[in-house]
PDB file of C-alpha atoms in Angstrom:
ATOM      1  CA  UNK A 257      88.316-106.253 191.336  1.00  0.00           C
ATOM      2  CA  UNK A 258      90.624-109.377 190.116  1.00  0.00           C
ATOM      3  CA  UNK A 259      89.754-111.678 188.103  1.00  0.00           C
ATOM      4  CA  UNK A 260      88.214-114.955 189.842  1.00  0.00           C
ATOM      5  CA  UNK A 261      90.600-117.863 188.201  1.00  0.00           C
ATOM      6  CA  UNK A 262      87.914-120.588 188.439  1.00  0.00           C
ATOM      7  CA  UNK A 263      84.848-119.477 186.712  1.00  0.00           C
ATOM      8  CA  UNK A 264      82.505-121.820 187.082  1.00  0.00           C
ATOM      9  CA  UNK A 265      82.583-122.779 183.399  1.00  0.00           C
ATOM     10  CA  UNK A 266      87.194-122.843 182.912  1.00  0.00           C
ATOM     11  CA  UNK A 267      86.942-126.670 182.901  1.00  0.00           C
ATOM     12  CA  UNK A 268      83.743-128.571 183.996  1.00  0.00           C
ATOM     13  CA  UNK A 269      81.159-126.844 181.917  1.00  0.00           C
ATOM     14  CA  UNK A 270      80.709-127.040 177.921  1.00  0.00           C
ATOM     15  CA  UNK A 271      83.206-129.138 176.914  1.00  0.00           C
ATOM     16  CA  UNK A 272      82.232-131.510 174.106  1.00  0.00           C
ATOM     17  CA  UNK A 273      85.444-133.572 174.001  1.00  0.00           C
ATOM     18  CA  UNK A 274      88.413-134.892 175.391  1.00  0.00           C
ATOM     19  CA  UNK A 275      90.506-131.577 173.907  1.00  0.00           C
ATOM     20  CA  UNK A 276      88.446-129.291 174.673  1.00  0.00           C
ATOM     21  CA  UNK A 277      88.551-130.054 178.498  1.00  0.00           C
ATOM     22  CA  UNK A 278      92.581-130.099 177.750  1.00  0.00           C
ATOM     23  CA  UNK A 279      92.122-126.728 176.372  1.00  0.00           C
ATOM     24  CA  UNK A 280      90.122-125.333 179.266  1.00  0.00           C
ATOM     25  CA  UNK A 281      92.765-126.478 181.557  1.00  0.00           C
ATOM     26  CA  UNK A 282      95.453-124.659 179.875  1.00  0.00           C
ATOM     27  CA  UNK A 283      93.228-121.633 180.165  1.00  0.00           C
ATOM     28  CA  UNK A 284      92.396-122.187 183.493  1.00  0.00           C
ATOM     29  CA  UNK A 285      96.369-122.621 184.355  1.00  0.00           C
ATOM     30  CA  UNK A 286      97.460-119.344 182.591  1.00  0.00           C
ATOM     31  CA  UNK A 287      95.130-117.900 184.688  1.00  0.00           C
ATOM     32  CA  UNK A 288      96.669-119.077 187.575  1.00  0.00           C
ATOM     33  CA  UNK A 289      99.441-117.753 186.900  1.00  0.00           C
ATOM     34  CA  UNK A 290     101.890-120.539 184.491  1.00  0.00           C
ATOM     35  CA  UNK A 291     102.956-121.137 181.756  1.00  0.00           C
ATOM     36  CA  UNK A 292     100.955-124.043 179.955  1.00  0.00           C
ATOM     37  CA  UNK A 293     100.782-125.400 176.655  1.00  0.00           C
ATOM     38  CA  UNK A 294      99.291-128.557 174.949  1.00  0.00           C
ATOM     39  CA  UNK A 295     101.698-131.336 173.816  1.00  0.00           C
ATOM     40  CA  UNK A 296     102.106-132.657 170.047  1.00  0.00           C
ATOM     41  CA  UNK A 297      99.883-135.523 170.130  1.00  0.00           C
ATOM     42  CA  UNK A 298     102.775-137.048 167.853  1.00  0.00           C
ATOM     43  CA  UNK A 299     105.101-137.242 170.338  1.00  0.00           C
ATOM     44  CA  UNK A 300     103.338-137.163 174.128  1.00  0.00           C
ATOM     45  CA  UNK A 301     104.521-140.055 175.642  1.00  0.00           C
ATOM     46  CA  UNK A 302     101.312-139.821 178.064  1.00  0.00           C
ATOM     47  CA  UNK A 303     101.020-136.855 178.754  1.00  0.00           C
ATOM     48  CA  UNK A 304      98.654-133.964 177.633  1.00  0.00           C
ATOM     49  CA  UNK A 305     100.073-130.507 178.831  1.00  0.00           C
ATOM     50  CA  UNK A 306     103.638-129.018 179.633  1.00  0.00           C
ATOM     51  CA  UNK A 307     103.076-126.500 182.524  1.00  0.00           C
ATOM     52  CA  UNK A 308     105.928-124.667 184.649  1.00  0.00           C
ATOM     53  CA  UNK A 309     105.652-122.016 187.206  1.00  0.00           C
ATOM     54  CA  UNK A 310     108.307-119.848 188.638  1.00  0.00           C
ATOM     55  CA  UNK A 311     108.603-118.860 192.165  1.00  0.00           C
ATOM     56  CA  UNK A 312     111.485-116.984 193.709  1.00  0.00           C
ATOM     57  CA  UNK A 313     113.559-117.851 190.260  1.00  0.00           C
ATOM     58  CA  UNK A 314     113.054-121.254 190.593  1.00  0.00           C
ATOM     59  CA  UNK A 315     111.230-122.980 187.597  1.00  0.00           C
ATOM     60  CA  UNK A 316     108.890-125.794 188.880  1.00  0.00           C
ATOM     61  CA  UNK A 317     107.572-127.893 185.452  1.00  0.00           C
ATOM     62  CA  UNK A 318     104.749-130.149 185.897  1.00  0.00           C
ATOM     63  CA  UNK A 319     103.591-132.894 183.387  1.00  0.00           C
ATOM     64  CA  UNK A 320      99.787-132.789 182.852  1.00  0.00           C
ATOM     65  CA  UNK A 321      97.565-135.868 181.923  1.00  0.00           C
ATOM     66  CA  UNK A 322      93.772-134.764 181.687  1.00  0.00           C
ATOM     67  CA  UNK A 323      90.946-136.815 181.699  1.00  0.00           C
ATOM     68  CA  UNK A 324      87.068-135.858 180.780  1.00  0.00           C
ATOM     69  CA  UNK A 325      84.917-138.868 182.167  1.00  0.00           C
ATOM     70  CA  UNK A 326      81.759-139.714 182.322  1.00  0.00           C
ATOM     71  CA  UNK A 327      82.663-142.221 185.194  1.00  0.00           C
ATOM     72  CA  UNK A 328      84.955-142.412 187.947  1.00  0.00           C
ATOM     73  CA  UNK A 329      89.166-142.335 187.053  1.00  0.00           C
ATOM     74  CA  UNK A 330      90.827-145.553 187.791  1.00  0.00           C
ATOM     75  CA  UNK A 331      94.593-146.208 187.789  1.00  0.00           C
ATOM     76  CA  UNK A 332      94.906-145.946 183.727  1.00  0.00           C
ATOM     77  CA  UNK A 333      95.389-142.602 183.729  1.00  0.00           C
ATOM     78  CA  UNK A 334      98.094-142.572 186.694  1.00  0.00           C
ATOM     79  CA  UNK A 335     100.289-145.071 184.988  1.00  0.00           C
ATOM     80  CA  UNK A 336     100.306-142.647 182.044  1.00  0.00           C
ATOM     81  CA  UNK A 337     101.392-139.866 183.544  1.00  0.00           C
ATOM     82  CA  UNK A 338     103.892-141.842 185.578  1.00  0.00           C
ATOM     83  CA  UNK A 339     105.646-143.165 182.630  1.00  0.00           C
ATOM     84  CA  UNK A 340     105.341-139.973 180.653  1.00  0.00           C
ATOM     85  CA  UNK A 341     107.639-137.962 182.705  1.00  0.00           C
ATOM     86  CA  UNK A 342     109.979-140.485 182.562  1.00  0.00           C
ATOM     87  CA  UNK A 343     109.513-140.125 178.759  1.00  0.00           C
ATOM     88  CA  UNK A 344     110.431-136.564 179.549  1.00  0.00           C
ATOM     89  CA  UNK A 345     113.533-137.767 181.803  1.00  0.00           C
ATOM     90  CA  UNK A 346     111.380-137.146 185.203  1.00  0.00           C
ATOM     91  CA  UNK A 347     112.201-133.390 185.378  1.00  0.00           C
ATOM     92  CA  UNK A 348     109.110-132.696 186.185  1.00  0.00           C
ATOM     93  CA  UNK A 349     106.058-133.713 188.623  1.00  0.00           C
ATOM     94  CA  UNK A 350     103.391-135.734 187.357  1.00  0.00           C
ATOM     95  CA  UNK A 351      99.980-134.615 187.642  1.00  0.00           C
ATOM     96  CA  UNK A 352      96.065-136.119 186.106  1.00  0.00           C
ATOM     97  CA  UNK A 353      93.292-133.864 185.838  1.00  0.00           C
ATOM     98  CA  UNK A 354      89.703-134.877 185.516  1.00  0.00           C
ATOM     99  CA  UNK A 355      86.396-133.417 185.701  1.00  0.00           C
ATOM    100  CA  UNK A 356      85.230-136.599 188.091  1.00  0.00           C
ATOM    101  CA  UNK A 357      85.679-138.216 190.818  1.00  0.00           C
ATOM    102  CA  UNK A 358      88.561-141.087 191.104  1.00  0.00           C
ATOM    103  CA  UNK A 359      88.063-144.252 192.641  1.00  0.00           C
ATOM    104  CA  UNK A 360      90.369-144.809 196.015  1.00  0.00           C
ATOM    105  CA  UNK A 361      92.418-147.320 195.261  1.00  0.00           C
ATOM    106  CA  UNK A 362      93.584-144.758 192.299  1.00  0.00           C
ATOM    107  CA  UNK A 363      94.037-142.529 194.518  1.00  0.00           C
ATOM    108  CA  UNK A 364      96.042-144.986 196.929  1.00  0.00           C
ATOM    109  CA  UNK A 365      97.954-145.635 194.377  1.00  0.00           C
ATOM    110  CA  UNK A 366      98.815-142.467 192.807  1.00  0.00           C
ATOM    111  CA  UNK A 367      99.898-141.038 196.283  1.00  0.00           C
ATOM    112  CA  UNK A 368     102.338-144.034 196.434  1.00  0.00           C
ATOM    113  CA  UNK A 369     103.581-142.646 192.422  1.00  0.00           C
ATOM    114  CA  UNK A 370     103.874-139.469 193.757  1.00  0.00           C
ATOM    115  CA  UNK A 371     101.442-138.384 191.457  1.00  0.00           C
ATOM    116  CA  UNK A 372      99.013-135.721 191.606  1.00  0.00           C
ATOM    117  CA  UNK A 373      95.420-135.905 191.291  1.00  0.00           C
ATOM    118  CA  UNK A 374      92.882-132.557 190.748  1.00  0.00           C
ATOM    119  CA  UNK A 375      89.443-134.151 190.644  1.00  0.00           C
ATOM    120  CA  UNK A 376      86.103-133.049 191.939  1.00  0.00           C
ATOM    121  CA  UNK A 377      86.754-132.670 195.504  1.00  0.00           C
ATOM    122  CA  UNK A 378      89.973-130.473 194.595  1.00  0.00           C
ATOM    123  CA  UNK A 379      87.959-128.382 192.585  1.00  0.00           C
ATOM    124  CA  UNK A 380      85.337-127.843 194.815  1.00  0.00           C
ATOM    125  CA  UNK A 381      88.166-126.831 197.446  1.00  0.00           C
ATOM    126  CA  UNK A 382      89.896-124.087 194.690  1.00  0.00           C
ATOM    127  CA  UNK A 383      86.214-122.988 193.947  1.00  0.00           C
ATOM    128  CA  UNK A 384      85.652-122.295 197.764  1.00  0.00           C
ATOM    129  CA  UNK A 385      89.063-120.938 198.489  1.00  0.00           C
ATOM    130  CA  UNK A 386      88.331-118.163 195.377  1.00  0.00           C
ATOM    131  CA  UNK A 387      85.190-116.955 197.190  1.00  0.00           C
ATOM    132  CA  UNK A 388      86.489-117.280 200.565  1.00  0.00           C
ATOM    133  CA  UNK A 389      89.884-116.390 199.983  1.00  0.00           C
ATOM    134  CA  UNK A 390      91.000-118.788 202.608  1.00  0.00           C
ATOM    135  CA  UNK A 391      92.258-122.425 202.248  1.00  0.00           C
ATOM    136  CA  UNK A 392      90.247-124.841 204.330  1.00  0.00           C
ATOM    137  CA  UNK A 393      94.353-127.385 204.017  1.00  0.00           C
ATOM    138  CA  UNK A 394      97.445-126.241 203.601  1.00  0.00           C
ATOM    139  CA  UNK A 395      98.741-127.939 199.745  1.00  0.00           C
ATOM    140  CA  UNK A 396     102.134-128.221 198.060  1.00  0.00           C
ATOM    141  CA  UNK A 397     102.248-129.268 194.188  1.00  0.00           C
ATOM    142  CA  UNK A 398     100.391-127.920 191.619  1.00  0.00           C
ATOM    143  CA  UNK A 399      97.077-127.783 193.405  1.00  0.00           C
ATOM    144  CA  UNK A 400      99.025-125.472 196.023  1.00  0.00           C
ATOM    145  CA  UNK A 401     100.030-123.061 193.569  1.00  0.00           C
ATOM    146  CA  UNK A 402      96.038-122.681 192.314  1.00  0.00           C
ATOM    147  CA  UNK A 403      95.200-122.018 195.567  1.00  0.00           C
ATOM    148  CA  UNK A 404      97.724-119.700 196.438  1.00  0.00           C
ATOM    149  CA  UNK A 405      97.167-117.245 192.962  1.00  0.00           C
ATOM    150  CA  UNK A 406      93.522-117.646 194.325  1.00  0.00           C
ATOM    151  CA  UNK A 407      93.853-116.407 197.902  1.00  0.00           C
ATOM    152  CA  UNK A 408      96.705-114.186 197.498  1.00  0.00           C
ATOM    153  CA  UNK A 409      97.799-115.181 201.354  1.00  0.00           C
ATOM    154  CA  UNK A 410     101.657-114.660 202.278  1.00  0.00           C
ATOM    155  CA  UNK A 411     101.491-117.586 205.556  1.00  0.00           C
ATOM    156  CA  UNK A 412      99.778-119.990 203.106  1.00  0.00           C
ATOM    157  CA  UNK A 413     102.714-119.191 200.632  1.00  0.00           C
ATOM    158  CA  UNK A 414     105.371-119.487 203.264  1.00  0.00           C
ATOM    159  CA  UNK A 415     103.986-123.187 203.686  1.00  0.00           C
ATOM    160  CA  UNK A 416     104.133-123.367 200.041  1.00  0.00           C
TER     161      UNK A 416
END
């Protein structure tokens, strides 16, 4: 039987600090299948993790910016993101991850960016579409890929 990639505990659950939810995520997105790894603190420019997945030979990087709240996400966190990847020369797609929920004119916002947002009502989705293996929306981006190594569907990764 594979592997279920969102155990309940891979990022909510246990996590004591800030890192350690940034850890958990880079777990969590080996499991789904890329490659992820934590950036120098040094040197981030905004952003928390380096992740890139290949499909069809075609390397897709994403620029990470996690968040472990106690309240609802706001637009801080989207403007750091945003202006890390153009730290990293925008090569890549910028993406926030929190463990809550974000407020809507974040989320307004960060769909204008173009940036990304996995927060509670995306991770209930991924945690459905494991034990369903079905996707209640078809996704592009980051989240799409989650879903996809979840559900293992060929039409949902023709959308993709």
């Amino acid at each position: 039987m594979q592997e279920n990639i969102i155990p309940e505990n891979i990022v909510f659950n246990n996590c004591y600090s800030g890192t350690e939810f940034e850890n958990k995520t880079v777990d969590f997105l080996r499991l789904a299948g890329l490659r992820a790894n934590r950036v120098n603190k040094a040197n981030d420019g905004g952003i928390d993790i380096e992740a890139t997945v290949n499909i069809q030979g075609v390397e897709y990087p994403y620029y990470i910016q996690c968040k472990y709240y106690n309240k609802p996400l706001g637009k801080g966190p989207i403007q750091e993101v945003y202006s890390g990847v153009a730290f990293y020369d925008n090569i890549g797609k910028p993406v926030v991850i929190t463990n809550n929920e974000v407020i809507f004119n974040a989320r307004t916002y960060a769909k204008k960016l173009g940036v990304e947002i996995i927060a509670d009502s995306e991770w209930d989705e991924m945690k459905d579409a494991c034990n369903s293996k079905k996707a209640r929306y078809q996704h592009t981006g980051l989240l799409g890929i989650v879903i996809l190594s979840a559900i293992k569907n060929t039409e949902y990764a023709k959308e993709l």
